[in-house]
XYZ file of C-alpha atoms in Angstrom:
686
model
C 0.000 0.000 0.000
C 1.131 3.543 -0.717
C 0.249 6.780 1.102
C 0.485 9.968 -0.976
C 0.266 13.435 0.557
C 0.296 16.468 -1.717
C 1.508 19.591 0.052
C 2.200 23.111 -1.084
C 5.891 22.432 -1.709
C 6.445 18.665 -1.870
C 4.548 15.475 -2.608
C 5.276 12.858 0.065
C 5.136 9.090 -0.360
C 5.129 6.230 2.138
C 5.253 2.645 0.866
C 4.501 -0.297 3.133
C 5.119 -3.778 1.712
C 3.736 -7.173 2.711
C 6.885 -7.985 4.696
C 6.425 -4.939 6.940
C 9.109 -2.824 5.319
C 8.558 0.872 4.757
C 10.084 3.133 2.122
C 9.595 6.891 1.996
C 10.167 9.468 -0.724
C 9.590 13.143 -1.589
C 9.363 15.003 -4.882
C 8.756 18.710 -5.529
C 5.099 19.576 -6.120
C 4.257 21.174 -9.446
C 1.219 23.381 -8.656
C -0.107 23.270 -12.213
C 0.276 19.496 -12.551
C -0.228 17.802 -9.201
C -1.328 14.498 -10.744
C 1.826 14.545 -12.871
C 3.915 15.191 -9.749
C 2.390 12.105 -8.156
C 3.177 9.981 -11.190
C 6.798 11.211 -11.179
C 7.056 10.188 -7.539
C 5.574 6.781 -8.347
C 8.246 6.318 -11.028
C 10.924 7.202 -8.459
C 9.456 4.725 -5.954
C 9.495 2.015 -8.597
C 13.172 2.699 -9.320
C 13.940 2.497 -5.591
C 12.275 -0.933 -5.645
C 14.387 -1.938 -8.639
C 11.555 -2.121 -11.139
C 9.536 -0.026 -13.578
C 6.384 1.976 -12.766
C 4.003 -0.471 -14.466
C 5.325 -3.508 -12.629
C 5.424 -1.588 -9.360
C 1.845 -0.333 -9.632
C 0.675 -3.799 -10.591
C 1.836 -4.986 -7.158
C 0.181 -2.126 -5.230
C -3.242 -3.049 -3.874
C -4.098 0.302 -2.283
C -3.257 3.975 -2.788
C -4.395 6.343 -0.028
C -4.278 9.981 -1.037
C -4.550 13.296 0.760
C -4.966 16.283 -1.510
C -4.828 20.059 -1.092
C -6.811 20.747 -4.272
C -9.963 21.812 -2.402
C -8.053 23.679 0.308
C -5.945 25.703 -2.102
C -8.988 26.629 -4.193
C -10.631 28.206 -1.143
C -7.505 29.899 0.213
C -6.569 31.415 -3.136
C -10.090 32.223 -4.326
C -9.569 29.991 -7.348
C -12.713 27.899 -7.110
C -15.373 27.464 -9.774
C -18.029 29.957 -10.840
C -20.771 29.002 -8.407
C -24.397 30.056 -8.022
C -26.605 29.777 -4.947
C -30.342 29.103 -5.049
C -31.850 30.009 -1.713
C -35.113 31.094 -0.118
C -36.398 34.523 -1.147
C -35.282 37.156 1.351
C -32.159 35.300 2.540
C -29.763 35.692 -0.407
C -27.367 37.889 1.609
C -26.706 35.398 4.420
C -23.203 34.737 3.025
C -22.323 38.371 3.734
C -24.256 38.773 6.984
C -22.929 35.423 8.237
C -23.897 35.104 11.926
C -23.732 38.839 12.521
C -20.570 38.504 14.597
C -17.340 40.184 13.491
C -14.138 38.177 13.671
C -12.373 41.297 14.971
C -15.057 43.068 17.063
C -12.787 45.965 18.099
C -11.753 46.821 14.537
C -14.490 48.938 12.964
C -12.708 48.826 9.593
C -12.428 45.046 9.526
C -14.158 43.513 6.525
C -15.591 40.043 6.276
C -14.310 37.585 3.688
C -15.598 38.135 0.151
C -18.542 35.777 -0.486
C -17.650 32.831 -2.683
C -20.819 33.535 -4.669
C -21.276 37.103 -6.007
C -24.655 38.686 -5.337
C -25.865 38.483 -8.939
C -25.483 34.682 -8.738
C -27.323 34.391 -5.425
C -30.760 33.660 -6.841
C -33.950 33.739 -4.746
C -36.599 31.034 -4.979
C -40.054 31.726 -3.582
C -41.637 29.207 -1.189
C -41.344 28.574 2.527
C -41.051 25.721 5.026
C -41.095 26.413 8.773
C -38.739 25.021 11.450
C -40.937 21.982 12.093
C -41.196 21.067 8.399
C -44.645 22.464 7.695
C -45.040 23.967 4.216
C -46.172 27.571 4.629
C -45.983 28.457 0.926
C -45.512 26.090 -1.987
C -42.517 26.418 -4.270
C -43.096 29.056 -6.937
C -42.380 27.637 -10.394
C -41.908 31.090 -11.930
C -39.073 32.061 -9.576
C -37.370 28.728 -10.239
C -37.689 29.215 -14.010
C -36.076 32.649 -13.682
C -33.225 31.196 -11.633
C -32.559 28.443 -14.189
C -32.527 31.031 -16.982
C -29.920 33.063 -15.055
C -27.779 29.970 -14.488
C -27.687 29.290 -18.222
C -27.072 32.943 -19.089
C -24.047 33.227 -16.761
C -22.642 29.787 -17.651
C -22.034 28.733 -14.066
C -19.997 25.601 -13.363
C -21.617 24.628 -10.076
C -24.828 25.293 -8.161
C -25.548 25.176 -4.432
C -29.160 24.723 -3.333
C -29.948 25.652 0.261
C -33.489 26.535 1.319
C -34.748 27.520 4.746
C -35.451 24.574 7.070
C -34.732 21.943 4.406
C -33.291 19.754 7.190
C -36.853 19.451 8.565
C -38.547 18.946 5.184
C -36.546 18.388 2.020
C -39.555 18.523 -0.319
C -38.801 21.912 -1.891
C -35.072 21.286 -2.235
C -35.706 17.998 -3.980
C -38.143 19.667 -6.383
C -35.475 22.252 -7.217
C -32.836 19.522 -7.642
C -35.022 17.534 -10.064
C -35.568 20.621 -12.238
C -31.886 21.569 -12.202
C -30.678 18.079 -13.098
C -33.077 18.027 -16.029
C -32.255 21.533 -17.270
C -28.491 21.439 -16.579
C -27.447 17.772 -16.588
C -23.705 18.513 -16.659
C -23.686 20.992 -13.767
C -22.046 20.137 -10.438
C -24.941 20.304 -7.985
C -24.956 20.337 -4.178
C -28.253 20.047 -2.307
C -28.023 20.908 1.387
C -30.534 18.273 2.512
C -28.346 15.617 0.866
C -25.014 16.961 2.075
C -25.875 18.325 5.531
C -29.460 17.898 6.832
C -28.650 19.938 9.925
C -30.143 23.090 11.465
C -28.113 26.285 11.553
C -28.818 28.209 8.380
C -25.551 30.064 7.866
C -23.435 26.988 8.558
C -25.529 24.945 6.141
C -25.447 27.611 3.405
C -21.702 28.167 3.756
C -20.940 24.436 3.696
C -23.172 23.850 0.668
C -21.530 26.719 -1.208
C -18.038 25.516 -0.296
C -18.923 22.075 -1.596
C -19.990 23.408 -4.995
C -17.152 25.952 -5.134
C -14.471 23.232 -4.990
C -16.445 20.251 -6.293
C -15.703 20.483 -10.037
C -11.994 21.007 -9.373
C -11.775 18.012 -7.049
C -13.801 15.871 -9.442
C -11.575 16.743 -12.412
C -8.413 16.149 -10.400
C -9.442 12.789 -8.937
C -10.760 11.440 -12.235
C -7.549 12.536 -13.967
C -5.402 10.928 -11.273
C -7.416 7.695 -11.408
C -7.014 7.555 -15.193
C -3.258 8.160 -14.987
C -2.858 5.431 -12.380
C -4.942 2.969 -14.392
C -3.056 3.725 -17.600
C 0.211 3.145 -15.743
C -0.879 -0.316 -14.564
C -2.622 0.257 -11.213
C -5.527 -2.123 -10.638
C -5.966 -1.666 -6.893
C -8.205 0.612 -4.830
C -7.819 4.397 -4.585
C -9.060 5.962 -1.334
C -9.118 9.634 -0.362
C -8.514 11.052 3.116
C -11.331 13.267 4.383
C -11.245 16.105 6.926
C -12.271 13.785 9.763
C -9.243 11.523 9.173
C -11.343 8.857 7.506
C -11.002 7.280 4.083
C -13.585 7.488 1.307
C -13.776 6.168 -2.226
C -13.533 8.841 -4.956
C -17.143 8.170 -5.949
C -18.236 9.033 -2.391
C -16.077 12.095 -1.802
C -16.615 13.775 -5.198
C -20.226 14.779 -4.379
C -19.051 15.685 -0.846
C -16.019 17.717 -1.918
C -16.119 19.954 1.170
C -15.217 16.864 3.194
C -11.765 17.042 1.564
C -10.954 20.577 2.728
C -8.485 19.245 5.332
C -7.676 16.101 3.385
C -3.914 16.029 3.888
C -3.392 17.634 7.337
C -6.021 15.361 8.924
C -3.570 12.459 8.669
C -1.042 14.091 11.027
C -2.775 13.205 14.332
C -3.445 9.704 12.968
C 0.289 9.229 12.498
C 0.994 10.898 15.850
C -1.170 8.473 17.811
C 0.747 5.563 16.277
C 4.166 6.923 17.167
C 3.037 8.224 20.559
C 1.551 4.816 21.329
C 4.854 3.152 20.457
C 6.531 5.546 22.892
C 4.049 4.610 25.634
C 1.591 7.524 25.668
C -1.889 8.141 24.283
C -2.003 11.935 24.683
C 0.149 14.315 22.678
C 0.363 17.633 20.904
C 1.058 17.354 17.178
C 2.930 19.788 14.957
C 3.354 19.226 11.244
C 5.627 21.812 9.628
C 5.893 21.461 5.894
C 6.968 23.835 3.194
C 4.005 26.208 3.392
C 2.387 26.068 6.825
C 2.354 24.637 10.324
C -0.608 22.460 11.300
C -1.287 22.021 15.021
C -3.557 19.352 16.498
C -4.025 17.130 19.542
C -4.531 13.440 20.189
C -6.268 12.394 23.392
C -6.886 8.861 24.579
C -5.369 7.609 21.355
C -7.857 9.490 19.165
C -7.450 12.789 17.291
C -9.422 15.690 18.732
C -12.362 16.618 16.531
C -14.880 19.403 16.075
C -18.302 19.317 14.437
C -17.512 22.362 12.345
C -14.828 24.942 11.790
C -13.279 27.255 9.239
C -11.173 26.843 6.161
C -9.522 30.160 5.590
C -12.280 32.459 6.811
C -15.163 30.385 5.502
C -17.362 28.322 7.808
C -18.035 24.636 7.327
C -20.349 22.523 9.482
C -18.911 19.143 8.501
C -17.021 17.085 11.114
C -13.271 17.590 10.973
C -10.090 17.114 12.935
C -9.450 20.124 15.170
C -6.490 21.604 13.278
C -5.130 25.117 13.568
C -2.934 26.323 10.773
C -0.471 29.201 10.817
C 1.733 30.467 8.008
C 4.988 29.020 9.305
C 6.631 26.566 6.926
C 10.013 26.041 5.371
C 9.047 28.292 2.474
C 7.516 31.053 4.627
C 8.908 34.420 3.568
C 10.639 36.718 6.080
C 9.891 40.420 5.634
C 10.035 43.810 7.343
C 6.711 45.424 8.224
C 5.850 49.119 8.087
C 6.960 49.572 11.676
C 10.394 48.094 11.026
C 9.618 44.775 12.706
C 10.680 41.393 11.368
C 7.856 39.044 10.355
C 7.852 35.512 8.948
C 4.894 34.321 6.839
C 2.120 33.811 6.047
C 3.243 34.243 2.425
C 5.238 31.300 1.142
C 7.660 30.836 -1.724
C 6.136 27.380 -2.276
C 7.897 25.011 -4.633
C 7.942 27.559 -7.457
C 10.112 29.586 -7.299
C 10.889 28.211 -3.836
C 13.340 29.518 -1.240
C 16.307 31.497 -2.540
C 18.665 28.645 -1.656
C 16.912 26.416 -4.221
C 18.423 28.749 -6.863
C 15.308 28.406 -9.021
C 14.419 32.050 -9.296
C 13.396 32.796 -5.715
C 14.854 36.060 -4.411
C 13.052 36.494 -1.081
C 14.443 35.119 2.201
C 12.561 32.189 3.710
C 12.696 30.019 6.787
C 14.704 27.407 4.860
C 17.248 30.038 3.832
C 17.717 30.988 7.491
C 18.070 27.323 8.495
C 20.772 26.854 5.879
C 22.709 29.930 7.007
C 22.459 28.840 10.648
C 24.233 25.578 9.835
C 21.321 23.201 10.321
C 21.083 22.012 6.721
C 23.829 20.356 4.693
C 23.721 21.938 1.203
C 24.785 18.646 -0.358
C 22.416 16.361 1.575
C 19.010 18.000 1.105
C 16.453 15.270 0.272
C 19.197 12.745 0.891
C 21.487 14.398 -1.660
C 18.936 14.382 -4.487
C 18.632 18.152 -4.355
C 21.354 20.701 -3.698
C 20.974 23.933 -1.747
C 23.009 27.038 -2.528
C 24.316 29.285 0.209
C 25.165 32.361 -1.919
C 21.591 33.200 -3.091
C 20.337 32.580 0.459
C 22.902 35.040 1.841
C 22.024 37.591 -0.821
C 18.294 37.345 -0.082
C 18.788 37.697 3.672
C 21.268 40.552 3.259
C 19.164 42.630 0.849
C 15.747 42.101 2.433
C 16.536 41.683 6.146
C 20.083 42.459 7.278
C 20.634 45.780 5.502
C 17.170 47.245 6.303
C 17.651 46.282 9.970
C 21.303 47.334 10.130
C 22.548 43.951 11.343
C 24.718 41.147 9.977
C 23.443 38.330 7.771
C 23.900 35.797 10.590
C 22.047 38.019 13.064
C 19.189 38.402 10.573
C 19.018 34.634 10.065
C 18.948 34.108 13.842
C 16.184 36.697 14.166
C 14.080 35.005 11.473
C 14.608 31.619 13.145
C 13.525 32.943 16.541
C 10.542 34.861 15.162
C 9.115 31.818 13.402
C 9.725 29.679 16.502
C 7.930 32.195 18.721
C 4.934 32.187 16.378
C 4.863 28.405 16.330
C 5.120 28.198 20.121
C 2.257 30.680 20.557
C 0.039 28.646 18.242
C 0.843 25.361 19.988
C 0.354 26.908 23.436
C -3.050 28.295 22.492
C -4.153 24.896 21.204
C -2.974 23.040 24.313
C -4.260 25.535 26.868
C -7.639 25.931 25.138
C -8.213 22.230 25.814
C -7.285 22.550 29.491
C -3.880 20.863 29.204
C -0.426 21.804 30.445
C 2.397 21.859 27.856
C 4.805 20.370 30.384
C 2.686 17.253 30.917
C 2.249 15.976 27.360
C 4.819 15.100 24.690
C 4.963 16.812 21.334
C 5.027 14.627 18.209
C 6.691 16.313 15.261
C 6.092 15.866 11.554
C 6.916 17.589 8.312
C 10.187 18.120 6.518
C 10.899 21.360 8.400
C 9.434 20.334 11.758
C 12.420 18.518 13.308
C 14.709 21.499 12.607
C 12.560 23.757 14.796
C 10.906 21.296 17.197
C 13.367 21.457 20.093
C 13.544 25.254 20.008
C 9.733 25.415 20.076
C 9.659 22.919 22.954
C 12.085 25.093 24.924
C 9.799 28.086 24.390
C 6.779 26.094 25.598
C 8.370 24.160 28.451
C 7.592 20.837 26.751
C 9.840 18.178 28.255
C 9.560 15.404 25.664
C 9.587 15.571 21.880
C 8.985 12.552 19.627
C 10.423 12.803 16.123
C 9.520 9.755 13.994
C 12.167 8.473 11.636
C 9.564 8.988 8.908
C 8.804 12.534 10.094
C 9.583 14.014 6.689
C 6.554 12.205 5.166
C 4.444 12.284 8.310
C 0.972 12.632 6.787
C 1.694 10.077 4.063
C 2.478 7.551 6.801
C -0.639 8.524 8.766
C -2.802 7.700 5.764
C -1.653 4.086 5.905
C -3.149 3.805 9.411
C -6.520 5.451 8.671
C -9.853 3.620 8.465
C -12.857 3.887 6.175
C -15.182 6.337 7.866
C -18.498 8.069 7.165
C -20.289 10.649 9.307
C -24.014 11.312 9.168
C -26.167 13.857 10.983
C -29.878 14.615 11.361
C -31.250 17.575 13.260
C -33.794 16.724 15.928
C -34.554 19.784 18.043
C -36.562 18.814 21.118
C -36.263 19.275 24.865
C -37.271 17.495 28.046
C -40.491 15.567 27.831
C -40.910 16.533 24.153
C -38.272 13.979 23.228
C -39.842 11.057 21.401
C -37.998 7.740 22.024
C -39.416 6.252 18.824
C -38.184 9.114 16.632
C -34.854 9.110 18.482
C -34.372 5.413 17.719
C -35.658 5.683 14.133
C -33.296 8.515 13.180
C -30.304 6.635 14.543
C -31.377 3.467 12.703
C -31.777 5.256 9.360
C -28.343 6.836 9.599
C -26.677 3.601 10.713
C -28.186 1.710 7.767
C -27.050 4.395 5.315
C -23.508 4.376 6.723
C -23.278 0.588 6.574
C -24.440 0.507 2.958
C -21.883 3.118 1.966
C -18.992 1.271 3.608
C -20.037 -2.028 2.050
C -20.082 -0.309 -1.352
C -16.466 0.687 -0.683
C -15.393 -2.872 -0.031
C -16.011 -3.385 3.695
C -17.732 -6.526 4.938
C -20.963 -5.852 6.902
C -19.599 -7.538 10.019
C -16.576 -5.217 9.980
C -18.617 -2.024 10.312
C -18.564 -0.384 13.724
C -21.350 2.121 14.471
C -20.772 4.952 16.939
C -23.540 7.214 18.183
C -23.506 10.742 19.593
C -25.838 13.685 20.160
C -25.366 17.450 20.217
C -26.936 18.685 23.460
C -27.251 21.929 25.418
C -29.086 23.382 28.356
C -32.223 25.202 27.247
C -31.418 28.759 26.061
C -27.710 28.032 25.638
C -26.258 29.227 22.330
C -23.764 26.422 21.726
C -24.104 22.677 22.126
C -21.721 19.893 23.167
C -21.235 16.597 21.384
C -21.910 13.729 23.805
C -20.855 10.162 22.841
C -23.581 7.564 23.417
C -23.351 3.835 23.904
C -25.503 1.421 21.925
C -27.983 1.002 24.787
C -28.725 4.725 25.127
C -28.976 5.104 21.352
C -31.499 2.259 21.236
C -33.461 3.155 24.366
C -33.623 6.834 25.196
C -33.438 7.510 28.927
C -33.721 11.246 29.593
C -32.387 11.033 33.157
C -29.304 9.086 32.052
C -28.757 11.472 29.133
C -28.968 14.470 31.473
C -26.531 12.932 33.962
C -23.946 12.222 31.265
C -24.299 15.699 29.814
C -23.881 17.242 33.264
C -20.640 15.303 33.748
C -19.301 16.435 30.364
C -20.296 20.051 30.989
C -18.633 20.094 34.413
C -15.424 18.584 33.032
C -15.204 21.198 30.295
C -16.538 24.293 32.066
C -16.370 23.558 35.793
C -20.095 23.850 36.564
C -23.437 22.162 35.878
C -27.109 23.159 35.795
C -28.822 19.916 36.855
C -32.243 21.586 37.229
C -32.130 23.114 33.766
C -34.051 21.447 30.916
C -31.835 19.547 28.456
C -32.277 20.183 24.742
C -31.276 17.887 21.887
C -30.122 19.643 18.711
C -28.566 17.010 16.419
C -28.154 13.245 16.326
C -24.965 11.839 14.805
C -23.750 8.469 13.586
C -20.227 7.519 12.602
C -19.701 4.263 10.730
C -16.154 2.912 10.698
C -14.625 -0.057 8.922
C -11.174 -0.727 10.303
C -8.530 -1.581 7.762
C -5.575 -3.861 8.419
C -2.861 -1.624 9.819
C 0.772 -2.049 8.851
C 3.480 -2.539 11.414
C 5.970 0.236 11.972
C 9.322 -0.988 10.646
C 11.031 -0.411 14.002
C 14.752 -0.827 14.595
C 17.089 -3.702 14.016
C 18.574 -3.890 17.517
C 18.186 -2.373 20.956
C 20.991 -1.330 23.240
C 23.294 -0.538 20.346
C 26.381 1.539 20.920
C 26.498 5.059 19.580
C 28.508 5.175 16.348
C 31.075 7.846 15.729
C 29.817 11.138 14.343
C 30.004 11.538 10.592
C 31.421 15.009 11.016
C 30.725 18.344 12.665
C 29.752 21.837 11.606
C 29.241 25.245 13.057
C 25.585 25.937 13.868
C 23.477 28.233 15.988
C 22.643 26.798 19.413
C 19.072 27.684 20.537
C 18.969 28.607 24.203
C 22.649 29.496 24.311
C 22.232 32.278 21.742
C 25.597 31.541 20.198
C 27.234 29.446 17.489
C 29.144 26.280 18.350
C 30.294 23.006 16.816
C 27.522 20.416 16.396
C 28.474 16.756 15.848
C 26.572 15.433 12.832
C 25.116 11.905 12.652
C 23.402 10.091 9.800
C 20.080 8.901 11.169
C 20.112 5.682 9.151
C 23.164 4.476 11.101
C 21.507 4.887 14.526
C 19.658 1.969 16.099
C 17.390 1.471 19.100
C 18.950 2.254 22.434
C 21.413 4.777 21.028
C 21.686 7.732 23.359
C 23.405 11.004 22.633
C 23.616 14.344 24.341
C 22.987 17.649 22.628
C 24.218 19.598 20.851
C 23.926 17.359 17.806
C 22.459 17.258 14.324
C 20.875 14.070 13.001
C 20.418 13.989 9.231
C 17.783 11.882 7.514
C 17.007 11.751 3.787
C 13.728 13.676 4.196
C 14.479 15.906 7.190
C 17.081 17.088 9.688
C 16.788 16.881 13.477
C 18.432 19.633 15.523
C 19.208 18.644 19.138
C 20.157 21.676 21.274
C 22.433 21.302 24.281
C 19.405 21.380 26.608
C 18.219 18.007 25.249
C 19.341 14.401 25.095
C 17.985 12.043 22.450
C 17.390 8.292 22.359
C 15.781 5.942 19.835
C 12.755 3.885 20.829
C 11.705 0.539 19.330
C 9.666 2.240 16.598
C 12.781 4.044 15.424
C 11.571 7.424 16.684
C 13.996 9.960 18.103
C 12.775 10.840 21.600
C 14.198 14.130 22.864
C 14.143 14.711 26.624
C 14.935 17.900 28.481
C 18.095 17.614 30.557
C 17.799 18.885 34.128
C 21.407 19.987 34.315
C 23.274 22.534 32.217
């Protein structure tokens, strides 16, 4: 099986064979030809296996893919021309949103530009109330006018979201039938099919996002599938979704918004595997690639999730891994702001033209340029020697854009850029950890991404984190995580009722319908019925609360509603999260949720050959900046492939791997565990 993660700068590969061996690889990402970049990486993998691409792909039974196609379309505003058909009088909800400003103290702050311009937000007359009663039948004339406008403006995708369609889908289905007949080739998203859930703005925004990226994702996945088939692949292609589950292309194409965090969602999946091998089930996760830093948490061996979030500044109400992204990657550009302060990111040089040290046309200083000048990177061993870095253009970029404007030396500017990006990373990680009621000193930090291990120890020092786990496969972290993911589908139905109004029969029926739908979908993707695990939950709140909490339910409570038991469990959850309960307050149900999971066979981590091995001699030494000591000193350099389990070395040291470089400051010692991970521990002494 092969895991493929497309990032903003590189495409990462992880190959696991039947004997338990694992091979990893990276190739530069070509933004205009991502499918071609994948095929070039496949050819490289085949050569590493001593064969040709056709023979290699003929042996591969599964390709698991995480893609940034949908994410990049939203972040760059490069989605498809999309129209929205919505209830008359509500066409401006995309601009009004929830009426809450992201920056309430900034009276000049503007909301994000709507993904659908106003002239393509088309009203349809007709009305359903919150309980599903039809107050006014759908007006055929308004629908005819909308269809005429869609044809006139040659839209590529349409989102249909009518008021209270979660309670009664009749009008939305009538609109969908007409649209599919009049515009059979259009990409169509119907909210009652994608997200039958109350919360109008969240439903509208999610439906629009789905149509905005849907045609792009469809074209990309079909093209990739064709290229793989033509090259000899006869196995199964699965796509990672935002909730760290796998879906067949045929299932995710109509649910394109579920792929908005397709790649990053694999990071906490990988982290739980490596953290488990190191003996812990809770960890913070940082994944620093070429463009950004993704921060997440794993608790009790499972990634932390949310039932909705944002991609860029656009709301989505689909379940997703709780990931916070900041513009801090290897390609993040360092610059001087109007006040004369040094900033790093969020702009990135990407893979084209890339950092200045790539010598491919980039002239702006980046995080990677600073790392090279600080001695952390070997110019001749980048990507295991397959790509060379050049010091002179890096020096020139730092001198012209940072050192001279600030009146400092090139080395001082590189140090400043390094420390600024580390401070930003540490602030983001701290916010994530503290927001979940955890202490940075009590949980380890698992590090992924090609740039992550260079900065991880310095970030840990800033946070007070005492243990850092750097997997040997850290450079292709998300690609590895995809190999350990399961088939997964999430379903939701709104059921708004409180106290004695709750109907046990409807409660049970809604859960049963969703469970049956999830099972059928997983079976269609190749799972056996007996393999499907069904998990139940409900979104609950005290009456008159604005926000709800997701409460996991066991099979008994899902089958037989007991209001007293439900209230007691919600009270316990509320007290754990907020420190108080309202046991006399009426409990209100908002949504019912079902997750269907089919566990896939999980590969074994390759581990290490021996334990208790002696530390080999260093392969050399070089002058590098020592975080914490604020000075340059000689760092012994080790090749990571030569180190085995039980090896123990004291910082300062640099450990080089083909896909990444680990920097060990003098405040840390490092040892290898049985999974081959480098475990950094804070030293108590000097």
